Amino acid sequence: MRPLDPIAAVVIGMSIILAAVAFALVGDLLRNTERDPNEGRIDRATQQLAKQDAEIQDLRAELNSLKRRVTDLEGKVKELAEAPRPEPVPPSSAVSPPPGEPVSPQSFSIDQFGGIAPPEETENMTEPMQLAKKRFNERVIRPTPAVLREVLGEPRSVYSTSCQPVTNPKLLRTLESRDIGHFRLTMIRPALDSLGQIMERLRKEEPDIYAAIGTAGALCARYVRGSTKSVSSHAWGAAVDLTLKKNLDRMGDDNTQFGLVVLAEFFNDAGWYWGAGYSREDSMHFEVGEALLRKWAAEGKL
């Protein structure tokens, strides 16, 4: 056999390469011919629809949340509209006698519920007196106005130095007027319950002091005397002023009636704070302690 001509070999090799390239091009063309030209558009459209569906679901969730909030607001508006609105009681023009002198029911104002309200001179909310703190109120902390607001709300929107009606619907539902011993008081309901228990114990153990007890009032929505910012604890119906034999204890003289010292022990045992602990002593003043107030709130009594 004759050896292959080099030129012919080159021609044959080139032909083989060209045939392979042509075969590859034809195969690729056939594959592109089989793919749907709209497939890319469909994929993009599917992705956009999925994204829009997710956004719609988010909007629906926000709408449902807004509907719930609107329903809650409508309920609160209805509750405020249906809350009792007691008629204001004109403040009494009676003048309180000087501290230490006998008093009569005509000397005090009457609150909006018919209970006796204290005069301005019966309270001054200041820092505890160190001497009284050592002997009394050892485990009792008086609630500050901030604590009273937290637990019971704001009694009314504006105050003065005179007693005014409570207007807060939540607090109004908690207040009650009741006969306690020889007098009638308006306070928050659990405070009246506690006060009744204290008086019953006193009646059994100290009948002479029980027979001598009177009151200088309880509920009175006003500022603390001498202040235009600090609201009296009487405004929440959480404090009461007590007298012995119709005599007011002189405030701020660092002395107190013996019977009030006995009362302080009974009130401290029940979780009440004694006003002799103020830097300007106010021995006739007794108010619900902070721990007792928070306990009532936790039990759903407020």
mmCIF file of C-alpha atoms in Angstrom:
data_model
loop_
_atom_site.group_PDB
_atom_site.id
_atom_site.type_symbol
_atom_site.label_atom_id
_atom_site.label_comp_id
_atom_site.label_asym_id
_atom_site.label_seq_id
_atom_site.Cartn_x
_atom_site.Cartn_y
_atom_site.Cartn_z
ATOM 1 C CA MET A 1 0.000 0.000 0.000
ATOM 2 C CA ARG A 2 1.183 3.480 -0.839
ATOM 3 C CA PRO A 3 1.903 5.793 2.103
ATOM 4 C CA LEU A 4 -0.749 8.537 2.700
ATOM 5 C CA ASP A 5 0.080 11.886 1.158
ATOM 6 C CA PRO A 6 0.694 14.479 3.961
ATOM 7 C CA ILE A 7 -1.634 16.999 2.334
ATOM 8 C CA ALA A 8 -4.377 14.435 2.086
ATOM 9 C CA ALA A 9 -3.884 13.581 5.749
ATOM 10 C CA VAL A 10 -4.275 17.204 6.719
ATOM 11 C CA VAL A 11 -7.416 17.536 4.602
ATOM 12 C CA ILE A 12 -8.898 14.438 6.166
ATOM 13 C CA GLY A 13 -8.094 15.689 9.695
ATOM 14 C CA MET A 14 -9.672 19.058 9.006
ATOM 15 C CA SER A 15 -12.732 17.381 7.630
ATOM 16 C CA ILE A 16 -13.095 15.285 10.759
ATOM 17 C CA ILE A 17 -12.784 18.399 12.993
ATOM 18 C CA LEU A 18 -15.322 20.323 10.911
ATOM 19 C CA ALA A 19 -17.711 17.397 11.090
ATOM 20 C CA ALA A 20 -17.392 17.271 14.902
ATOM 21 C CA VAL A 21 -18.025 21.017 15.213
ATOM 22 C CA ALA A 22 -21.026 20.811 12.920
ATOM 23 C CA PHE A 23 -22.408 17.893 14.916
ATOM 24 C CA ALA A 24 -22.067 19.884 18.166
ATOM 25 C CA LEU A 25 -23.787 22.939 16.651
ATOM 26 C CA VAL A 26 -26.629 20.836 15.325
ATOM 27 C CA GLY A 27 -27.082 19.157 18.747
ATOM 28 C CA ASP A 28 -27.171 22.501 20.559
ATOM 29 C CA LEU A 29 -29.627 23.882 18.041
ATOM 30 C CA LEU A 30 -31.877 20.893 18.535
ATOM 31 C CA ARG A 31 -31.784 21.350 22.308
ATOM 32 C CA ASN A 32 -32.678 25.071 22.051
ATOM 33 C CA THR A 33 -35.474 24.191 19.677
ATOM 34 C CA GLU A 34 -37.010 21.814 22.296
ATOM 35 C CA ARG A 35 -37.055 24.486 25.182
ATOM 36 C CA ASP A 36 -40.236 26.597 25.549
ATOM 37 C CA PRO A 37 -39.288 30.226 24.699
ATOM 38 C CA ASN A 38 -41.801 31.457 27.354
ATOM 39 C CA GLU A 39 -40.348 29.340 30.162
ATOM 40 C CA GLY A 40 -38.163 32.205 31.515
ATOM 41 C CA ARG A 41 -41.064 34.624 31.532
ATOM 42 C CA ILE A 42 -43.250 32.115 33.371
ATOM 43 C CA ASP A 43 -40.585 31.619 36.044
ATOM 44 C CA ARG A 44 -40.278 35.362 36.613
ATOM 45 C CA ALA A 45 -44.050 35.792 36.766
ATOM 46 C CA THR A 46 -44.330 32.940 39.289
ATOM 47 C CA GLN A 47 -41.722 34.555 41.520
ATOM 48 C CA GLN A 48 -43.507 37.934 41.381
ATOM 49 C CA LEU A 49 -46.848 36.336 42.260
ATOM 50 C CA ALA A 50 -45.306 34.540 45.226
ATOM 51 C CA LYS A 51 -43.808 37.828 46.453
ATOM 52 C CA GLN A 52 -47.109 39.680 46.068
ATOM 53 C CA ASP A 53 -48.968 36.906 47.900
ATOM 54 C CA ALA A 54 -46.568 37.223 50.856
ATOM 55 C CA GLU A 55 -47.111 40.991 50.923
ATOM 56 C CA ILE A 56 -50.882 40.494 50.890
ATOM 57 C CA GLN A 57 -50.657 38.094 53.809
ATOM 58 C CA ASP A 58 -48.612 40.666 55.777
ATOM 59 C CA LEU A 59 -51.176 43.383 55.021
ATOM 60 C CA ARG A 60 -54.012 41.102 56.142
ATOM 61 C CA ALA A 61 -52.216 40.458 59.445
ATOM 62 C CA GLU A 62 -51.748 44.206 60.016
ATOM 63 C CA LEU A 63 -55.417 44.831 59.182
ATOM 64 C CA ASN A 64 -56.565 42.201 61.686
ATOM 65 C CA SER A 65 -54.333 43.760 64.342
ATOM 66 C CA LEU A 66 -55.825 47.203 63.665
ATOM 67 C CA LYS A 67 -59.355 45.753 63.863
ATOM 68 C CA ARG A 68 -58.584 44.292 67.290
ATOM 69 C CA ARG A 69 -57.202 47.613 68.520
ATOM 70 C CA VAL A 70 -60.264 49.470 67.238
ATOM 71 C CA THR A 71 -62.511 46.957 69.037
ATOM 72 C CA ASP A 72 -60.565 47.464 72.281
ATOM 73 C CA LEU A 73 -60.836 51.251 71.961
ATOM 74 C CA GLU A 74 -64.563 51.023 71.283
ATOM 75 C CA GLY A 75 -64.931 48.912 74.450
ATOM 76 C CA LYS A 76 -63.032 51.468 76.538
ATOM 77 C CA VAL A 77 -65.081 54.351 75.112
ATOM 78 C CA LYS A 78 -68.281 52.476 75.956
ATOM 79 C CA GLU A 79 -66.988 51.732 79.463
ATOM 80 C CA LEU A 80 -66.215 55.411 80.061
ATOM 81 C CA ALA A 81 -69.589 56.468 78.658
ATOM 82 C CA GLU A 82 -71.439 54.065 80.956
ATOM 83 C CA ALA A 83 -69.400 54.891 84.082
ATOM 84 C CA PRO A 84 -71.387 56.473 86.924
ATOM 85 C CA ARG A 85 -71.170 60.244 87.073
ATOM 86 C CA PRO A 86 -72.026 61.371 90.585
ATOM 87 C CA GLU A 87 -73.414 64.835 91.049
ATOM 88 C CA PRO A 88 -70.865 67.170 92.629
ATOM 89 C CA VAL A 89 -71.636 68.080 96.226
ATOM 90 C CA PRO A 90 -71.158 71.779 96.963
ATOM 91 C CA PRO A 91 -68.284 72.226 99.416
ATOM 92 C CA SER A 92 -69.330 72.990 102.943
ATOM 93 C CA SER A 93 -68.756 76.508 104.179
ATOM 94 C CA ALA A 94 -68.239 75.266 107.736
ATOM 95 C CA VAL A 95 -65.057 76.352 109.458
ATOM 96 C CA SER A 96 -62.972 73.776 111.315
ATOM 97 C CA PRO A 97 -62.228 74.567 114.970
ATOM 98 C CA PRO A 98 -58.614 75.067 116.080
ATOM 99 C CA PRO A 99 -56.682 71.823 116.686
ATOM 100 C CA GLY A 100 -57.329 70.381 120.131
ATOM 101 C CA GLU A 101 -60.815 71.828 120.508
ATOM 102 C CA PRO A 102 -64.034 69.755 120.403
ATOM 103 C CA VAL A 103 -65.520 69.235 116.963
ATOM 104 C CA SER A 104 -68.985 68.443 115.720
ATOM 105 C CA PRO A 105 -70.276 66.892 112.459
ATOM 106 C CA GLN A 106 -71.204 70.411 111.282
ATOM 107 C CA SER A 107 -67.495 71.327 111.301
ATOM 108 C CA PHE A 108 -66.685 69.057 108.348
ATOM 109 C CA SER A 109 -67.491 68.857 104.651
ATOM 110 C CA ILE A 110 -69.523 65.990 103.203
ATOM 111 C CA ASP A 111 -68.050 64.046 100.286
ATOM 112 C CA GLN A 112 -69.935 63.135 97.093
ATOM 113 C CA PHE A 113 -71.086 59.847 98.636
ATOM 114 C CA GLY A 114 -72.358 61.294 101.896
ATOM 115 C CA GLY A 115 -69.334 60.440 104.049
ATOM 116 C CA ILE A 116 -67.364 62.909 106.145
ATOM 117 C CA ALA A 117 -64.441 64.575 104.344
ATOM 118 C CA PRO A 118 -61.415 65.947 106.233
ATOM 119 C CA PRO A 119 -60.590 69.668 106.439
ATOM 120 C CA GLU A 120 -57.364 71.027 104.983
ATOM 121 C CA GLU A 121 -55.607 71.232 108.341
ATOM 122 C CA THR A 122 -55.513 67.495 108.972
ATOM 123 C CA GLU A 123 -52.630 66.384 106.765
ATOM 124 C CA ASN A 124 -49.176 67.326 105.596
ATOM 125 C CA MET A 125 -47.429 64.637 103.494
ATOM 126 C CA THR A 126 -43.708 64.923 104.275
ATOM 127 C CA GLU A 127 -40.767 62.691 105.093
ATOM 128 C CA PRO A 128 -41.059 60.248 108.045
ATOM 129 C CA MET A 129 -39.994 61.447 111.525
ATOM 130 C CA GLN A 130 -37.018 59.391 112.732
ATOM 131 C CA LEU A 131 -38.264 59.015 116.315
ATOM 132 C CA ALA A 132 -41.651 57.624 115.298
ATOM 133 C CA LYS A 133 -40.029 55.429 112.676
ATOM 134 C CA LYS A 134 -38.075 53.566 115.343
ATOM 135 C CA ARG A 135 -41.156 52.658 117.330
ATOM 136 C CA PHE A 136 -43.929 52.483 114.743
ATOM 137 C CA ASN A 137 -44.373 51.768 111.021
ATOM 138 C CA GLU A 138 -41.376 49.407 111.150
ATOM 139 C CA ARG A 139 -42.707 47.084 108.455
ATOM 140 C CA VAL A 140 -45.110 49.494 106.787
ATOM 141 C CA ILE A 141 -44.278 51.856 103.918
ATOM 142 C CA ARG A 142 -46.726 54.597 103.016
ATOM 143 C CA PRO A 143 -47.679 54.657 99.317
ATOM 144 C CA THR A 144 -46.518 57.744 97.459
ATOM 145 C CA PRO A 145 -48.924 59.550 95.104
ATOM 146 C CA ALA A 146 -47.059 57.872 92.222
ATOM 147 C CA VAL A 147 -47.816 54.419 93.653
ATOM 148 C CA LEU A 148 -51.466 55.348 94.256
ATOM 149 C CA ARG A 149 -51.761 56.530 90.633
ATOM 150 C CA GLU A 150 -50.172 53.311 89.411
ATOM 151 C CA VAL A 151 -52.609 51.114 91.331
ATOM 152 C CA LEU A 152 -55.808 53.194 91.379
ATOM 153 C CA GLY A 153 -55.422 55.784 88.617
ATOM 154 C CA GLU A 154 -55.750 59.579 88.811
ATOM 155 C CA PRO A 155 -58.776 60.584 90.947
ATOM 156 C CA ARG A 156 -59.583 63.622 88.784
ATOM 157 C CA SER A 157 -57.935 65.828 86.155
ATOM 158 C CA VAL A 158 -57.558 69.036 88.200
ATOM 159 C CA TYR A 159 -57.233 69.790 91.914
ATOM 160 C CA SER A 160 -57.402 72.649 94.363
ATOM 161 C CA THR A 161 -56.937 73.000 98.111
ATOM 162 C CA SER A 162 -60.638 72.189 98.645
ATOM 163 C CA CYS A 163 -62.350 68.795 98.475
ATOM 164 C CA GLN A 164 -63.740 68.007 95.017
ATOM 165 C CA PRO A 165 -65.580 64.948 93.622
ATOM 166 C CA VAL A 166 -63.647 61.970 92.223
ATOM 167 C CA THR A 167 -64.294 61.600 88.471
ATOM 168 C CA ASN A 168 -62.111 58.619 87.477
ATOM 169 C CA PRO A 169 -64.594 55.816 86.503
ATOM 170 C CA LYS A 170 -62.245 53.029 87.651
ATOM 171 C CA LEU A 171 -61.748 54.586 91.083
ATOM 172 C CA LEU A 172 -65.451 55.427 91.390
ATOM 173 C CA ARG A 173 -66.328 51.749 91.017
ATOM 174 C CA THR A 174 -63.966 50.922 93.881
ATOM 175 C CA LEU A 175 -65.260 53.572 96.308
ATOM 176 C CA GLU A 176 -68.028 52.874 98.786
ATOM 177 C CA SER A 177 -69.676 54.742 101.648
ATOM 178 C CA ARG A 178 -70.255 52.672 104.793
ATOM 179 C CA ASP A 179 -71.012 53.029 108.496
ATOM 180 C CA ILE A 180 -67.895 52.173 110.511
ATOM 181 C CA GLY A 181 -68.385 52.201 114.267
ATOM 182 C CA HIS A 182 -70.055 55.513 115.158
ATOM 183 C CA PHE A 183 -69.506 57.310 111.845
ATOM 184 C CA ARG A 184 -69.890 57.025 108.066
ATOM 185 C CA LEU A 185 -66.896 57.043 105.712
ATOM 186 C CA THR A 186 -66.189 56.803 102.003
ATOM 187 C CA MET A 187 -63.044 54.855 101.050
ATOM 188 C CA ILE A 188 -61.891 52.188 98.626
ATOM 189 C CA ARG A 189 -63.880 49.038 99.403
ATOM 190 C CA PRO A 190 -61.057 46.798 100.745
ATOM 191 C CA ALA A 191 -59.881 49.647 103.005
ATOM 192 C CA LEU A 192 -63.368 49.796 104.538
ATOM 193 C CA ASP A 193 -63.247 46.017 105.054
ATOM 194 C CA SER A 194 -59.859 46.284 106.763
ATOM 195 C CA LEU A 195 -60.928 49.281 108.838
ATOM 196 C CA GLY A 196 -64.019 47.381 109.974
ATOM 197 C CA GLN A 197 -61.833 44.488 111.147
ATOM 198 C CA ILE A 198 -59.540 46.850 113.043
ATOM 199 C CA MET A 199 -62.502 48.486 114.770
ATOM 200 C CA GLU A 200 -64.003 45.135 115.696
ATOM 201 C CA ARG A 201 -60.727 44.049 117.286
ATOM 202 C CA LEU A 202 -60.527 47.373 119.081
ATOM 203 C CA ARG A 203 -64.097 46.993 120.360
ATOM 204 C CA LYS A 204 -63.176 43.658 121.960
ATOM 205 C CA GLU A 205 -59.743 44.557 123.316
ATOM 206 C CA GLU A 206 -59.989 48.304 124.060
ATOM 207 C CA PRO A 207 -63.708 49.105 124.485
ATOM 208 C CA ASP A 208 -63.076 52.494 126.136
ATOM 209 C CA ILE A 209 -60.967 53.725 123.208
ATOM 210 C CA TYR A 210 -63.451 52.236 120.746
ATOM 211 C CA ALA A 211 -66.285 54.164 122.405
ATOM 212 C CA ALA A 212 -64.302 57.422 122.194
ATOM 213 C CA ILE A 213 -63.321 57.178 118.513
ATOM 214 C CA GLY A 214 -64.709 59.664 116.002
ATOM 215 C CA THR A 215 -63.555 60.828 112.590
ATOM 216 C CA ALA A 216 -62.349 63.964 110.860
ATOM 217 C CA GLY A 217 -63.047 62.462 107.421
ATOM 218 C CA ALA A 218 -61.658 60.177 104.726
ATOM 219 C CA LEU A 219 -62.319 60.804 100.999
ATOM 220 C CA CYS A 220 -61.234 64.248 99.820
ATOM 221 C CA ALA A 221 -59.800 64.876 96.336
ATOM 222 C CA ARG A 222 -57.471 67.829 96.877
ATOM 223 C CA TYR A 223 -53.848 68.918 97.137
ATOM 224 C CA VAL A 224 -51.833 68.455 100.295
ATOM 225 C CA ARG A 225 -52.076 71.621 102.350
ATOM 226 C CA GLY A 226 -49.486 74.163 101.241
ATOM 227 C CA SER A 227 -48.779 72.406 97.923
ATOM 228 C CA THR A 228 -49.975 72.894 94.357
ATOM 229 C CA LYS A 229 -48.426 69.658 93.076
ATOM 230 C CA SER A 230 -48.653 66.888 95.676
ATOM 231 C CA VAL A 231 -52.071 65.201 95.851
ATOM 232 C CA SER A 232 -53.359 64.012 99.226
ATOM 233 C CA SER A 233 -53.779 60.278 99.830
ATOM 234 C CA HIS A 234 -57.325 61.174 100.912
ATOM 235 C CA ALA A 235 -58.037 61.802 97.208
ATOM 236 C CA TRP A 236 -57.925 58.040 96.571
ATOM 237 C CA GLY A 237 -60.025 57.140 99.603
ATOM 238 C CA ALA A 238 -56.997 55.362 101.061
ATOM 239 C CA ALA A 239 -56.640 57.382 104.275
ATOM 240 C CA VAL A 240 -58.757 58.315 107.307
ATOM 241 C CA ASP A 241 -58.383 60.885 110.087
ATOM 242 C CA LEU A 242 -59.561 59.771 113.532
ATOM 243 C CA THR A 243 -60.407 61.694 116.697
ATOM 244 C CA LEU A 244 -60.828 60.757 120.365
ATOM 245 C CA LYS A 245 -63.724 62.231 122.354
ATOM 246 C CA LYS A 246 -64.323 64.620 119.446
ATOM 247 C CA ASN A 247 -60.913 66.247 119.957
ATOM 248 C CA LEU A 248 -58.488 66.801 117.088
ATOM 249 C CA ASP A 249 -54.891 65.932 117.898
ATOM 250 C CA ARG A 250 -52.690 68.997 117.407
ATOM 251 C CA MET A 251 -50.621 68.472 114.271
ATOM 252 C CA GLY A 252 -46.890 69.147 114.227
ATOM 253 C CA ASP A 253 -46.256 69.458 117.976
ATOM 254 C CA ASP A 254 -44.507 66.030 118.201
ATOM 255 C CA ASN A 255 -47.018 64.953 120.849
ATOM 256 C CA THR A 256 -49.973 62.659 120.494
ATOM 257 C CA GLN A 257 -52.964 61.460 122.476
ATOM 258 C CA PHE A 258 -52.412 58.200 124.315
ATOM 259 C CA GLY A 259 -55.388 56.558 122.634
ATOM 260 C CA LEU A 260 -53.919 57.260 119.189
ATOM 261 C CA VAL A 261 -50.739 55.425 120.178
ATOM 262 C CA VAL A 262 -52.867 52.378 120.983
ATOM 263 C CA LEU A 263 -54.689 52.800 117.667
ATOM 264 C CA ALA A 264 -51.354 52.969 115.831
ATOM 265 C CA GLU A 265 -50.426 49.496 117.064
ATOM 266 C CA PHE A 266 -53.715 48.090 115.771
ATOM 267 C CA PHE A 267 -53.367 49.820 112.399
ATOM 268 C CA ASN A 268 -49.713 48.845 111.969
ATOM 269 C CA ASP A 269 -50.607 45.211 112.669
ATOM 270 C CA ALA A 270 -53.176 45.435 109.862
ATOM 271 C CA GLY A 271 -50.691 46.956 107.375
ATOM 272 C CA TRP A 272 -51.682 50.633 107.748
ATOM 273 C CA TYR A 273 -49.236 53.535 108.050
ATOM 274 C CA TRP A 274 -49.507 55.993 110.981
ATOM 275 C CA GLY A 275 -49.183 59.711 110.198
ATOM 276 C CA ALA A 276 -47.035 60.329 113.295
ATOM 277 C CA GLY A 277 -44.213 59.068 111.069
ATOM 278 C CA TYR A 278 -44.238 62.277 109.008
ATOM 279 C CA SER A 279 -41.579 64.889 109.769
ATOM 280 C CA ARG A 280 -44.467 67.164 110.708
ATOM 281 C CA GLU A 281 -46.309 64.758 112.971
ATOM 282 C CA ASP A 282 -49.967 64.067 112.071
ATOM 283 C CA SER A 283 -51.072 61.501 114.636
ATOM 284 C CA MET A 284 -54.749 61.480 113.681
ATOM 285 C CA HIS A 285 -53.914 60.328 110.134
ATOM 286 C CA PHE A 286 -53.909 56.623 109.132
ATOM 287 C CA GLU A 287 -53.465 55.360 105.582
ATOM 288 C CA VAL A 288 -53.246 52.037 103.764
ATOM 289 C CA GLY A 289 -49.644 50.803 103.479
ATOM 290 C CA GLU A 290 -48.090 50.171 100.061
ATOM 291 C CA ALA A 291 -47.724 46.393 100.540
ATOM 292 C CA LEU A 292 -51.376 46.059 101.567
ATOM 293 C CA LEU A 293 -52.497 48.165 98.612
ATOM 294 C CA ARG A 294 -50.534 46.050 96.138
ATOM 295 C CA LYS A 295 -51.843 42.859 97.773
ATOM 296 C CA TRP A 296 -55.439 44.001 97.199
ATOM 297 C CA ALA A 297 -54.609 44.857 93.599
ATOM 298 C CA ALA A 298 -53.062 41.402 93.019
ATOM 299 C CA GLU A 299 -56.183 39.784 94.486
ATOM 300 C CA GLY A 300 -58.423 41.719 92.083
ATOM 301 C CA LYS A 301 -60.086 43.778 94.833
ATOM 302 C CA LEU A 302 -59.197 47.113 93.213
#
